[in-house]
Amino acid sequence: MKTFTLPGTDLVVPNVVLGLMRIQDKTDDEVRALVHSARDAGITFLDHADIYGDDLHGCERRFAEATRLSPAERAEWVIQSKAGIVPDGPYFDFSYDHLVGSVHGSLDALGTDYLDILLLHRPDPLVEPEEVARAFSDLHAAGKVRAFGVSNHTPGQIELLRRYVEQPIVANQMQLSIPHAPLVAQGVASNMAALDQSVSRDLGTLDYCRLHDITVQAWSPLQGGAGHGVFLGSPEHPELNTVIDRLAAQYDVPPIAIATAWITRHPAQMQVVLGTTSPDRVAGAAQGSDVPLTRAEWSELFRAAGHHVP
Ligand SMILES: NC(=O)c1ccc[n+]([C@@H]2O[C@H](COP(=O)([O-])OP(=O)(O)OC[C@H]3O[C@@H](n4cnc5c(N)ncnc54)[C@H](OP(=O)(O)O)[C@@H]3O)[C@@H](O)[C@H]2O)c1
């Protein structure tokens, strides 16, 4: 497993992360098998959110109940959670009271004294950056959150926060997979008339994050995009799967590792946030951590997913 020091922190992190959005209905044994599979593969970083699960903090609680980590075991993990979405609406709330209350709820559900990283889950159109700054500073000073980031944020939204927030913004979690790749694909076809790919939907987020040492974390790395489901083995993506299968055989890894590798190969040093609840798939995906795809292979996957290369 490839690791690196997350810029803006002293945390040494893997470039593949285990997301726990889908564990609500899993038994203790299933959660333990999933988490152990991750740990055995070198995935020492867990992604949570207050809203994951049937109820608020449901998946965080399920994780804690199943794993019952001792303080020493807890210290071996980087635990990240998110706040800012009010599911009963839905709407967004970056107010001081909401953010601090959410973190306290996460700490209680997780049975831990601190989060390594807190992300603002989705942009709040009514954001008052002074409130966010006050919440971050108080949580940091109290030792309850060690580092801060965002998710699904544009460069302008991050700039606004950075003007007020004292701590560095260390991560921006965005949706990215081989077929769902506006983050990467727009820049390839910039300035092309009448081509949907040329439309900027994130306003240069990837380049902005690289310029400011903000690590991009790729969520839904196996999903084809809105409503299309998993692309691996899907008849909707025959050309892509042919290339994936050929490269998997060539590198002697399972196909899921190639889906991971397409993201980890990018020089932005992104992290892949897995969502599978299958221990075998976690182990397979982890094998993509440092598959050295060539520039030609990376580009062939990109084209086979249907992206335009002018
Ligand atoms: N920041 C955000 O806004 C945001 C949004 C969404 C998610 N996330 C984070 O990102 C993580 C990953 O998201 P995700 O779960 O959508 O990612 P994903 O890894 O792309 O998808 C996982 C889902 O695909 C299924 N799957 C994987 N491989 C499969 C295969 N070969 N055949 C059939 N099904 C397969 C899994 O089922 P099995 O469990 O059966 O393998 C699981 O239901 C989440 O856990 C969460 O931490 C963040």
Short mmCIF file of C-alpha atoms and ligand atoms in Angstrom, two decimals:
data_model
loop_
_atom_site.label_atom_id
_atom_site.label_comp_id
_atom_site.label_asym_id
_atom_site.label_seq_id
_atom_site.Cartn_x
_atom_site.Cartn_y
_atom_site.Cartn_z
CA MET A 1 0.00 0.00 0.00
CA LYS A 2 1.39 3.35 -1.02
CA THR A 3 1.38 5.90 1.80
CA PHE A 4 2.24 9.57 2.01
CA THR A 5 2.17 12.37 4.56
CA LEU A 6 -1.11 14.19 4.05
CA PRO A 7 -0.10 17.78 3.26
CA GLY A 8 -1.13 20.17 6.03
CA THR A 9 -0.95 17.41 8.67
CA ASP A 10 1.56 15.01 10.16
CA LEU A 11 -0.67 12.04 9.30
CA VAL A 12 0.86 9.26 7.21
CA VAL A 13 -2.06 8.01 5.12
CA PRO A 14 -2.70 5.29 2.53
CA ASN A 15 -3.87 6.24 -0.96
CA VAL A 16 -6.83 3.85 -0.61
CA VAL A 17 -9.42 4.52 2.09
CA LEU A 18 -12.36 2.50 3.41
CA GLY A 19 -15.71 4.32 3.34
CA LEU A 20 -18.34 3.00 5.75
CA MET A 21 -21.51 4.48 4.26
CA ARG A 22 -23.07 1.10 3.56
CA ILE A 23 -22.54 -0.89 6.80
CA GLN A 24 -25.80 -0.11 8.62
CA ASP A 25 -27.31 -3.57 8.03
CA LYS A 26 -24.11 -5.54 8.47
CA THR A 27 -23.59 -7.83 11.45
CA ASP A 28 -20.74 -7.41 13.91
CA ASP A 29 -18.86 -10.24 12.22
CA GLU A 30 -19.35 -8.71 8.77
CA VAL A 31 -18.15 -5.28 9.91
CA ARG A 32 -15.13 -6.81 11.65
CA ALA A 33 -14.24 -8.89 8.58
CA LEU A 34 -14.49 -5.78 6.39
CA VAL A 35 -12.35 -3.65 8.68
CA HIS A 36 -9.77 -6.41 9.22
CA SER A 37 -9.52 -6.95 5.48
CA ALA A 38 -8.79 -3.25 5.05
CA ARG A 39 -6.20 -3.20 7.84
CA ASP A 40 -4.48 -6.31 6.47
CA ALA A 41 -4.20 -4.58 3.09
CA GLY A 42 -2.66 -1.46 4.67
CA ILE A 43 -5.83 0.63 4.56
CA THR A 44 -5.58 2.45 7.89
CA PHE A 45 -7.97 5.29 7.04
CA LEU A 46 -11.74 5.21 7.56
CA ASP A 47 -14.29 7.58 6.05
CA HIS A 48 -17.53 8.20 7.95
CA ALA A 49 -20.25 10.87 8.00
CA ASP A 50 -22.85 11.82 10.57
CA ILE A 51 -25.63 11.10 8.05
CA TYR A 52 -24.56 7.59 7.01
CA GLY A 53 -27.05 4.97 8.16
CA ASP A 54 -30.76 4.75 8.86
CA ASP A 55 -30.51 7.29 11.66
CA LEU A 56 -28.07 10.09 12.38
CA HIS A 57 -24.65 8.57 13.26
CA GLY A 58 -26.04 5.10 12.48
CA CYS A 59 -23.01 3.75 10.59
CA GLU A 60 -20.56 5.37 13.01
CA ARG A 61 -22.33 3.58 15.88
CA ARG A 62 -22.50 0.27 13.95
CA PHE A 63 -18.73 0.49 13.35
CA ALA A 64 -17.98 1.19 17.02
CA GLU A 65 -20.31 -1.50 18.33
CA ALA A 66 -18.77 -4.10 16.04
CA THR A 67 -15.10 -3.20 16.47
CA ARG A 68 -14.97 -1.97 20.11
CA LEU A 69 -11.52 -0.47 19.54
CA SER A 70 -9.27 0.00 22.58
CA PRO A 71 -7.59 3.43 22.77
CA ALA A 72 -4.38 1.85 21.44
CA GLU A 73 -6.26 0.25 18.51
CA ARG A 74 -8.10 3.49 17.80
CA ALA A 75 -4.77 5.33 17.56
CA GLU A 76 -3.75 3.02 14.70
CA TRP A 77 -6.51 4.45 12.49
CA VAL A 78 -7.04 7.77 10.80
CA ILE A 79 -10.75 8.39 11.35
CA GLN A 80 -12.46 11.01 9.23
CA SER A 81 -16.08 12.08 9.47
CA LYS A 82 -18.30 14.72 7.88
CA ALA A 83 -20.90 17.24 8.97
CA GLY A 84 -23.06 19.91 7.39
CA ILE A 85 -25.96 18.01 5.77
CA VAL A 86 -29.35 18.00 7.47
CA PRO A 87 -31.02 14.92 5.99
CA ASP A 88 -34.46 15.87 7.27
CA GLY A 89 -35.07 18.36 4.47
CA PRO A 90 -32.54 17.97 3.05
CA TYR A 91 -30.63 21.17 3.45
CA PHE A 92 -27.21 22.30 4.61
CA ASP A 93 -26.08 23.85 7.88
CA PHE A 94 -22.55 25.12 8.51
CA SER A 95 -23.57 27.09 11.62
CA TYR A 96 -21.38 26.86 14.72
CA ASP A 97 -24.00 24.99 16.71
CA HIS A 98 -24.69 22.46 13.98
CA LEU A 99 -21.03 21.66 13.27
CA VAL A 100 -20.03 21.39 16.92
CA GLY A 101 -23.14 19.39 17.76
CA SER A 102 -22.50 17.01 14.86
CA VAL A 103 -18.89 16.40 15.94
CA HIS A 104 -20.00 15.66 19.50
CA GLY A 105 -22.54 13.19 18.06
CA SER A 106 -19.85 11.52 15.94
CA LEU A 107 -17.44 11.24 18.87
CA ASP A 108 -20.16 9.72 21.03
CA ALA A 109 -21.24 7.25 18.33
CA LEU A 110 -17.67 6.28 17.45
CA GLY A 111 -16.65 5.98 21.10
CA THR A 112 -13.56 8.11 20.58
CA ASP A 113 -12.22 11.38 21.97
CA TYR A 114 -11.14 12.86 18.65
CA LEU A 115 -11.62 12.86 14.90
CA ASP A 116 -8.45 12.96 12.85
CA ILE A 117 -10.20 14.88 10.08
CA LEU A 118 -13.58 16.61 9.79
CA LEU A 119 -14.98 17.42 6.33
CA LEU A 120 -17.76 19.85 5.47
CA HIS A 121 -19.92 17.42 3.52
CA ARG A 122 -21.58 19.56 0.83
CA PRO A 123 -21.48 23.34 0.30
CA ASP A 124 -23.97 25.34 2.38
CA PRO A 125 -25.38 28.17 0.23
CA LEU A 126 -25.99 30.12 3.45
CA VAL A 127 -22.43 29.59 4.72
CA GLU A 128 -21.14 32.20 7.15
CA PRO A 129 -17.40 31.53 7.05
CA GLU A 130 -16.81 33.29 10.39
CA GLU A 131 -19.06 30.69 12.02
CA VAL A 132 -17.17 27.83 10.38
CA ALA A 133 -13.88 29.36 11.52
CA ARG A 134 -15.11 29.67 15.11
CA ALA A 135 -16.37 26.07 15.10
CA PHE A 136 -13.10 24.74 13.65
CA SER A 137 -10.96 26.72 16.10
CA ASP A 138 -12.94 25.61 19.14
CA LEU A 139 -13.00 21.96 18.02
CA HIS A 140 -9.28 22.10 17.32
CA ALA A 141 -8.39 23.84 20.60
CA ALA A 142 -10.43 21.28 22.54
CA GLY A 143 -8.51 18.45 20.85
CA LYS A 144 -11.70 17.09 19.31
CA VAL A 145 -10.70 17.49 15.66
CA ARG A 146 -7.10 17.47 14.43
CA ALA A 147 -7.52 18.57 10.82
CA PHE A 148 -10.21 19.96 8.55
CA GLY A 149 -11.34 19.60 4.96
CA VAL A 150 -14.31 19.87 2.64
CA SER A 151 -16.23 17.74 0.20
CA ASN A 152 -17.88 18.60 -3.14
CA HIS A 153 -16.55 22.16 -2.90
CA THR A 154 -15.53 24.46 -5.76
CA PRO A 155 -12.36 26.58 -5.69
CA GLY A 156 -14.35 29.73 -4.89
CA GLN A 157 -16.13 28.09 -1.99
CA ILE A 158 -12.81 26.89 -0.59
CA GLU A 159 -11.22 30.32 -1.07
CA LEU A 160 -14.03 31.89 0.93
CA LEU A 161 -13.47 29.45 3.79
CA ARG A 162 -9.69 29.86 3.68
CA ARG A 163 -10.04 33.61 4.14
CA TYR A 164 -11.53 33.00 7.59
CA VAL A 165 -10.50 29.53 8.77
CA GLU A 166 -7.17 29.41 10.64
CA GLN A 167 -6.37 25.76 9.97
CA PRO A 168 -5.37 24.47 6.52
CA ILE A 169 -8.05 22.85 4.38
CA VAL A 170 -6.37 19.48 3.79
CA ALA A 171 -8.87 17.50 1.69
CA ASN A 172 -11.69 17.90 -0.82
CA GLN A 173 -13.74 14.73 -1.36
CA MET A 174 -15.23 14.64 -4.88
CA GLN A 175 -16.97 12.01 -7.03
CA LEU A 176 -14.50 10.39 -9.43
CA SER A 177 -14.31 7.09 -11.30
CA ILE A 178 -13.08 6.14 -14.77
CA PRO A 179 -16.48 6.74 -16.40
CA HIS A 180 -17.58 9.52 -14.03
CA ALA A 181 -14.66 11.88 -14.44
CA PRO A 182 -15.71 15.50 -15.05
CA LEU A 183 -12.94 16.47 -12.61
CA VAL A 184 -10.37 15.28 -15.14
CA ALA A 185 -12.21 15.12 -18.46
CA GLN A 186 -13.27 18.75 -18.78
CA GLY A 187 -9.72 20.05 -18.90
CA VAL A 188 -8.82 17.58 -21.63
CA ALA A 189 -11.50 18.98 -23.93
CA SER A 190 -11.56 22.59 -22.83
CA ASN A 191 -12.72 25.12 -25.38
CA MET A 192 -14.50 22.65 -27.70
CA ALA A 193 -17.78 23.96 -29.07
CA ALA A 194 -20.90 21.77 -28.72
CA LEU A 195 -19.14 19.14 -26.63
CA ASP A 196 -20.77 18.42 -23.26
CA GLN A 197 -17.42 17.34 -21.82
CA SER A 198 -16.11 20.88 -22.34
CA VAL A 199 -18.58 22.29 -19.84
CA SER A 200 -16.89 23.00 -16.52
CA ARG A 201 -19.00 21.67 -13.70
CA ASP A 202 -16.45 22.07 -10.91
CA LEU A 203 -14.62 25.20 -12.07
CA GLY A 204 -11.12 23.76 -12.13
CA THR A 205 -11.27 22.04 -8.75
CA LEU A 206 -8.54 19.49 -9.41
CA ASP A 207 -5.94 22.06 -10.47
CA TYR A 208 -6.95 24.35 -7.63
CA CYS A 209 -6.51 21.55 -5.09
CA ARG A 210 -3.10 20.65 -6.50
CA LEU A 211 -2.01 24.27 -6.33
CA HIS A 212 -3.04 24.53 -2.67
CA ASP A 213 -1.90 21.13 -1.32
CA ILE A 214 -5.48 19.98 -0.83
CA THR A 215 -5.72 16.21 -1.27
CA VAL A 216 -8.56 15.08 -3.51
CA GLN A 217 -10.40 12.04 -2.17
CA ALA A 218 -12.34 10.19 -4.88
CA TRP A 219 -15.73 8.93 -3.74
CA SER A 220 -17.79 6.29 -5.59
CA PRO A 221 -14.74 4.99 -7.50
CA LEU A 222 -16.74 2.07 -8.92
CA GLN A 223 -19.92 3.89 -9.91
CA GLY A 224 -20.61 4.83 -13.51
CA GLY A 225 -22.29 8.10 -12.58
CA ALA A 226 -25.76 9.25 -11.61
CA GLY A 227 -28.03 6.22 -11.49
CA HIS A 228 -25.84 4.00 -13.67
CA GLY A 229 -24.54 1.64 -11.00
CA VAL A 230 -21.25 -0.22 -10.84
CA PHE A 231 -19.35 -0.16 -14.16
CA LEU A 232 -17.14 -3.20 -13.48
CA GLY A 233 -18.56 -6.09 -15.50
CA SER A 234 -21.51 -3.95 -16.62
CA PRO A 235 -22.90 -4.50 -20.15
CA GLU A 236 -23.26 -0.70 -20.31
CA HIS A 237 -19.44 -0.40 -20.50
CA PRO A 238 -18.25 -3.21 -22.81
CA GLU A 239 -15.22 -1.40 -24.24
CA LEU A 240 -14.05 -0.18 -20.85
CA ASN A 241 -14.36 -3.64 -19.31
CA THR A 242 -12.40 -5.20 -22.16
CA VAL A 243 -9.48 -2.84 -21.46
CA ILE A 244 -9.80 -3.28 -17.68
CA ASP A 245 -9.76 -7.07 -17.99
CA ARG A 246 -6.73 -7.02 -20.30
CA LEU A 247 -4.74 -4.74 -17.97
CA ALA A 248 -5.81 -6.77 -14.92
CA ALA A 249 -4.38 -9.91 -16.52
CA GLN A 250 -1.24 -8.05 -17.59
CA TYR A 251 -0.56 -6.71 -14.05
CA ASP A 252 -1.80 -9.91 -12.39
CA VAL A 253 -4.40 -8.11 -10.28
CA PRO A 254 -8.21 -8.32 -10.15
CA PRO A 255 -10.18 -5.91 -12.38
CA ILE A 256 -11.25 -3.84 -9.36
CA ALA A 257 -7.55 -2.98 -8.81
CA ILE A 258 -7.42 -1.33 -12.23
CA ALA A 259 -10.40 0.86 -11.25
CA THR A 260 -8.38 1.93 -8.20
CA ALA A 261 -5.15 2.32 -10.12
CA TRP A 262 -6.65 4.69 -12.67
CA ILE A 263 -7.17 7.14 -9.79
CA THR A 264 -4.01 6.43 -7.76
CA ARG A 265 -1.86 6.72 -10.91
CA HIS A 266 -2.84 10.37 -11.25
CA PRO A 267 0.06 12.58 -10.11
CA ALA A 268 -2.28 14.68 -7.92
CA GLN A 269 -1.77 11.91 -5.31
CA MET A 270 -5.46 11.37 -4.73
CA GLN A 271 -7.01 8.95 -2.25
CA VAL A 272 -9.61 6.41 -3.42
CA VAL A 273 -12.59 6.11 -1.04
CA LEU A 274 -13.93 2.57 -1.40
CA GLY A 275 -17.56 1.84 -0.53
CA THR A 276 -17.70 -1.92 -0.90
CA THR A 277 -18.77 -4.00 2.08
CA SER A 278 -17.05 -7.10 0.71
CA PRO A 279 -13.71 -8.00 2.35
CA ASP A 280 -12.56 -9.67 -0.88
CA ARG A 281 -13.32 -6.57 -2.95
CA VAL A 282 -11.44 -4.40 -0.44
CA ALA A 283 -8.41 -6.67 -0.73
CA GLY A 284 -8.66 -6.62 -4.52
CA ALA A 285 -9.12 -2.86 -4.78
CA ALA A 286 -6.15 -2.29 -2.47
CA GLN A 287 -3.92 -4.03 -4.99
CA GLY A 288 -4.43 -1.03 -7.28
CA SER A 289 -2.66 1.27 -4.82
CA ASP A 290 0.58 1.34 -6.77
CA VAL A 291 -0.03 -0.37 -10.11
CA PRO A 292 2.23 1.65 -12.42
CA LEU A 293 -0.18 2.23 -15.31
CA THR A 294 1.66 3.82 -18.19
CA ARG A 295 0.48 7.10 -19.65
CA ALA A 296 -0.80 5.17 -22.69
CA GLU A 297 -2.69 2.65 -20.53
CA TRP A 298 -4.24 5.38 -18.35
CA SER A 299 -5.36 7.19 -21.50
CA GLU A 300 -6.73 4.04 -23.11
CA LEU A 301 -8.96 3.49 -20.05
CA PHE A 302 -10.05 7.14 -20.26
CA ARG A 303 -10.99 6.81 -23.94
CA ALA A 304 -12.64 3.42 -23.47
CA ALA A 305 -14.93 4.99 -20.87
CA GLY A 306 -16.22 7.28 -23.62
CA HIS A 307 -14.33 10.46 -22.85
CA HIS A 308 -13.34 12.61 -25.78
CA VAL A 309 -9.67 13.19 -26.59
CA PRO A 310 -9.56 16.01 -29.15
N1 LIG B 1 -18.48 13.03 0.06
C1 LIG B 1 -19.59 12.60 -0.51
O1 LIG B 1 -20.47 13.38 -0.93
C2 LIG B 1 -19.77 11.13 -0.66
C3 LIG B 1 -20.85 10.61 -1.39
C4 LIG B 1 -20.97 9.22 -1.50
C5 LIG B 1 -20.04 8.39 -0.89
N2 LIG B 1 -19.02 8.92 -0.17
C6 LIG B 1 -17.99 8.07 0.48
O2 LIG B 1 -17.42 7.26 -0.52
C7 LIG B 1 -17.52 5.89 -0.17
C8 LIG B 1 -17.66 5.11 -1.42
O3 LIG B 1 -18.88 5.40 -2.10
P1 LIG B 1 -19.66 4.24 -2.83
O4 LIG B 1 -20.09 3.22 -1.87
O5 LIG B 1 -20.69 4.87 -3.69
O6 LIG B 1 -18.46 3.69 -3.73
P2 LIG B 1 -18.15 2.47 -4.64
O7 LIG B 1 -16.98 1.78 -4.06
O8 LIG B 1 -18.04 3.02 -6.02
O9 LIG B 1 -19.42 1.52 -4.63
C9 LIG B 1 -19.65 0.54 -3.67
C10 LIG B 1 -20.93 -0.17 -4.01
O10 LIG B 1 -20.73 -0.88 -5.24
C11 LIG B 1 -20.96 -2.25 -5.04
N3 LIG B 1 -20.00 -3.01 -5.84
C12 LIG B 1 -18.68 -2.84 -5.87
N4 LIG B 1 -18.10 -3.68 -6.75
C13 LIG B 1 -19.09 -4.40 -7.28
C14 LIG B 1 -19.14 -5.39 -8.27
N5 LIG B 1 -18.04 -5.83 -8.87
N6 LIG B 1 -20.34 -5.89 -8.59
C15 LIG B 1 -21.44 -5.45 -7.98
N7 LIG B 1 -21.47 -4.48 -7.03
C16 LIG B 1 -20.30 -3.98 -6.69
C17 LIG B 1 -20.74 -2.49 -3.57
O11 LIG B 1 -21.44 -3.66 -3.18
P3 LIG B 1 -20.76 -4.65 -2.10
O12 LIG B 1 -20.83 -3.92 -0.82
O13 LIG B 1 -21.64 -5.85 -2.14
O14 LIG B 1 -19.38 -4.92 -2.59
C18 LIG B 1 -21.31 -1.23 -2.98
O15 LIG B 1 -22.74 -1.29 -2.90
C19 LIG B 1 -18.69 5.82 0.80
O16 LIG B 1 -18.59 4.71 1.70
C20 LIG B 1 -18.53 7.12 1.54
O17 LIG B 1 -17.56 6.94 2.57
C21 LIG B 1 -18.86 10.27 -0.06
#
